Amino acid sequence: PQHDLATQQFKNMGSTGLLSFELKGDAEQTKKFVENLELVILTASMGAMESMATYPATMTHKHLDTETKERIGITDRLVRLSVGLEDPSDIIEDLERAFNIVFGKQD
């Protein structure tokens, strides 16, 4: 939702390797998704050369009540991904494998 702002702020740096997305499932499916990543490391903080994922609802923002989390956009389905230096096809394969474990093969 803030892509235009980010484009303006990072115009001299290119795009960042950090993205956030919500899964269509529920909290249990989201937790299962991040737990089934193999290449991407599940962590509470971002900032290394490896690809990392965080599940803010139960990690970085777990101390907040549900109303506050939802008001600031931290839902039970939100995953944050910091893309590292691994081969892009390996990262995509890891994400697809975890999606398929949770939601089944999608055509």
mmCIF file of C-alpha atoms in Angstrom:
data_model
loop_
_atom_site.group_PDB
_atom_site.id
_atom_site.type_symbol
_atom_site.label_atom_id
_atom_site.label_comp_id
_atom_site.label_asym_id
_atom_site.label_seq_id
_atom_site.Cartn_x
_atom_site.Cartn_y
_atom_site.Cartn_z
ATOM 1 C CA PRO A 1 0.000 0.000 0.000
ATOM 2 C CA GLN A 2 2.957 2.385 0.386
ATOM 3 C CA HIS A 3 4.749 1.493 -2.860
ATOM 4 C CA ASP A 4 4.688 5.063 -4.239
ATOM 5 C CA LEU A 5 6.221 6.422 -1.023
ATOM 6 C CA ALA A 6 8.903 3.719 -0.959
ATOM 7 C CA THR A 7 9.732 4.355 -4.626
ATOM 8 C CA GLN A 8 10.213 8.029 -3.854
ATOM 9 C CA GLN A 9 12.279 7.425 -0.704
ATOM 10 C CA PHE A 10 14.529 4.763 -2.244
ATOM 11 C CA LYS A 11 14.926 6.305 -5.715
ATOM 12 C CA ASN A 12 18.727 6.431 -5.431
ATOM 13 C CA MET A 13 19.086 3.014 -3.818
ATOM 14 C CA GLY A 14 17.023 0.767 -6.046
ATOM 15 C CA SER A 15 14.447 -1.498 -4.514
ATOM 16 C CA THR A 16 14.884 -3.135 -1.169
ATOM 17 C CA GLY A 17 14.799 -6.865 -0.638
ATOM 18 C CA LEU A 18 12.127 -6.616 2.044
ATOM 19 C CA LEU A 19 8.499 -7.415 1.374
ATOM 20 C CA SER A 20 5.425 -8.256 3.383
ATOM 21 C CA PHE A 21 2.473 -10.357 2.324
ATOM 22 C CA GLU A 22 -0.610 -11.907 3.862
ATOM 23 C CA LEU A 23 -1.550 -15.500 3.254
ATOM 24 C CA LYS A 24 -5.159 -16.296 2.371
ATOM 25 C CA GLY A 25 -5.359 -18.823 5.194
ATOM 26 C CA ASP A 26 -5.657 -18.374 8.933
ATOM 27 C CA ALA A 27 -3.120 -17.965 11.739
ATOM 28 C CA GLU A 28 -2.428 -21.711 12.012
ATOM 29 C CA GLN A 29 -1.758 -21.982 8.273
ATOM 30 C CA THR A 30 0.526 -18.952 8.368
ATOM 31 C CA LYS A 31 2.489 -20.415 11.279
ATOM 32 C CA LYS A 32 2.731 -23.734 9.436
ATOM 33 C CA PHE A 33 3.974 -21.911 6.318
ATOM 34 C CA VAL A 34 6.871 -20.134 8.075
ATOM 35 C CA GLU A 35 7.750 -23.309 9.992
ATOM 36 C CA ASN A 36 8.057 -25.221 6.708
ATOM 37 C CA LEU A 37 10.542 -22.891 5.050
ATOM 38 C CA GLU A 38 13.909 -24.595 4.715
ATOM 39 C CA LEU A 39 16.199 -22.175 2.886
ATOM 40 C CA VAL A 40 14.601 -19.038 4.304
ATOM 41 C CA ILE A 41 15.459 -18.686 8.002
ATOM 42 C CA LEU A 42 12.677 -17.922 10.490
ATOM 43 C CA THR A 43 13.931 -15.104 12.703
ATOM 44 C CA ALA A 44 12.704 -12.147 14.747
ATOM 45 C CA SER A 45 15.044 -9.641 13.101
ATOM 46 C CA MET A 46 16.077 -8.876 9.557
ATOM 47 C CA GLY A 47 19.461 -7.822 8.325
ATOM 48 C CA ALA A 48 21.845 -10.473 7.059
ATOM 49 C CA MET A 49 22.884 -11.910 3.724
ATOM 50 C CA GLU A 50 20.570 -14.908 4.086
ATOM 51 C CA SER A 51 16.890 -14.812 3.199
ATOM 52 C CA MET A 52 14.853 -14.484 6.363
ATOM 53 C CA ALA A 53 11.172 -14.557 7.264
ATOM 54 C CA THR A 54 9.437 -13.272 10.330
ATOM 55 C CA TYR A 55 5.899 -13.864 11.577
ATOM 56 C CA PRO A 56 5.249 -10.536 13.333
ATOM 57 C CA ALA A 57 1.981 -11.535 15.052
ATOM 58 C CA THR A 58 3.791 -14.043 17.266
ATOM 59 C CA MET A 59 7.319 -12.661 17.175
ATOM 60 C CA THR A 60 8.151 -8.954 16.945
ATOM 61 C CA HIS A 61 4.660 -7.688 17.789
ATOM 62 C CA LYS A 62 3.392 -10.447 20.100
ATOM 63 C CA HIS A 63 3.234 -8.065 23.062
ATOM 64 C CA LEU A 64 0.514 -5.960 21.391
ATOM 65 C CA ASP A 65 -3.184 -6.678 21.790
ATOM 66 C CA THR A 66 -5.151 -7.841 18.738
ATOM 67 C CA GLU A 67 -6.862 -4.479 18.175
ATOM 68 C CA THR A 68 -3.559 -2.586 18.127
ATOM 69 C CA LYS A 69 -1.910 -5.126 15.815
ATOM 70 C CA GLU A 70 -4.775 -4.961 13.344
ATOM 71 C CA ARG A 71 -4.832 -1.151 13.460
ATOM 72 C CA ILE A 72 -1.155 -1.027 12.438
ATOM 73 C CA GLY A 73 -1.499 -3.790 9.838
ATOM 74 C CA ILE A 74 -0.058 -6.728 11.775
ATOM 75 C CA THR A 75 -2.552 -9.493 11.059
ATOM 76 C CA ASP A 76 -2.330 -13.172 11.948
ATOM 77 C CA ARG A 77 -1.703 -13.865 8.236
ATOM 78 C CA LEU A 78 1.199 -11.402 7.740
ATOM 79 C CA VAL A 79 4.650 -12.695 6.794
ATOM 80 C CA ARG A 80 7.670 -10.432 6.294
ATOM 81 C CA LEU A 81 10.410 -11.671 3.982
ATOM 82 C CA SER A 82 13.894 -10.263 3.619
ATOM 83 C CA VAL A 83 15.396 -11.567 0.386
ATOM 84 C CA GLY A 84 19.041 -12.554 0.703
ATOM 85 C CA LEU A 85 21.812 -13.366 -1.718
ATOM 86 C CA GLU A 86 20.806 -16.953 -2.486
ATOM 87 C CA ASP A 87 19.957 -17.929 -6.043
ATOM 88 C CA PRO A 88 16.481 -16.503 -6.763
ATOM 89 C CA SER A 89 15.248 -19.849 -8.085
ATOM 90 C CA ASP A 90 16.195 -21.507 -4.767
ATOM 91 C CA ILE A 91 14.237 -18.892 -2.804
ATOM 92 C CA ILE A 92 11.214 -19.286 -5.086
ATOM 93 C CA GLU A 93 11.406 -23.069 -4.768
ATOM 94 C CA ASP A 94 11.477 -22.819 -0.963
ATOM 95 C CA LEU A 95 8.470 -20.491 -0.884
ATOM 96 C CA GLU A 96 6.515 -22.647 -3.352
ATOM 97 C CA ARG A 97 7.261 -25.803 -1.339
ATOM 98 C CA ALA A 98 6.022 -24.196 1.891
ATOM 99 C CA PHE A 99 2.902 -22.827 0.124
ATOM 100 C CA ASN A 100 2.182 -26.302 -1.284
ATOM 101 C CA ILE A 101 2.549 -27.947 2.140
ATOM 102 C CA VAL A 102 0.003 -25.532 3.622
ATOM 103 C CA PHE A 103 -2.420 -24.988 0.756
ATOM 104 C CA GLY A 104 -1.788 -27.900 -1.576
ATOM 105 C CA LYS A 105 -0.510 -27.707 -5.129
ATOM 106 C CA GLN A 106 -2.043 -24.750 -6.968
ATOM 107 C CA ASP A 107 -2.292 -24.766 -10.752
#
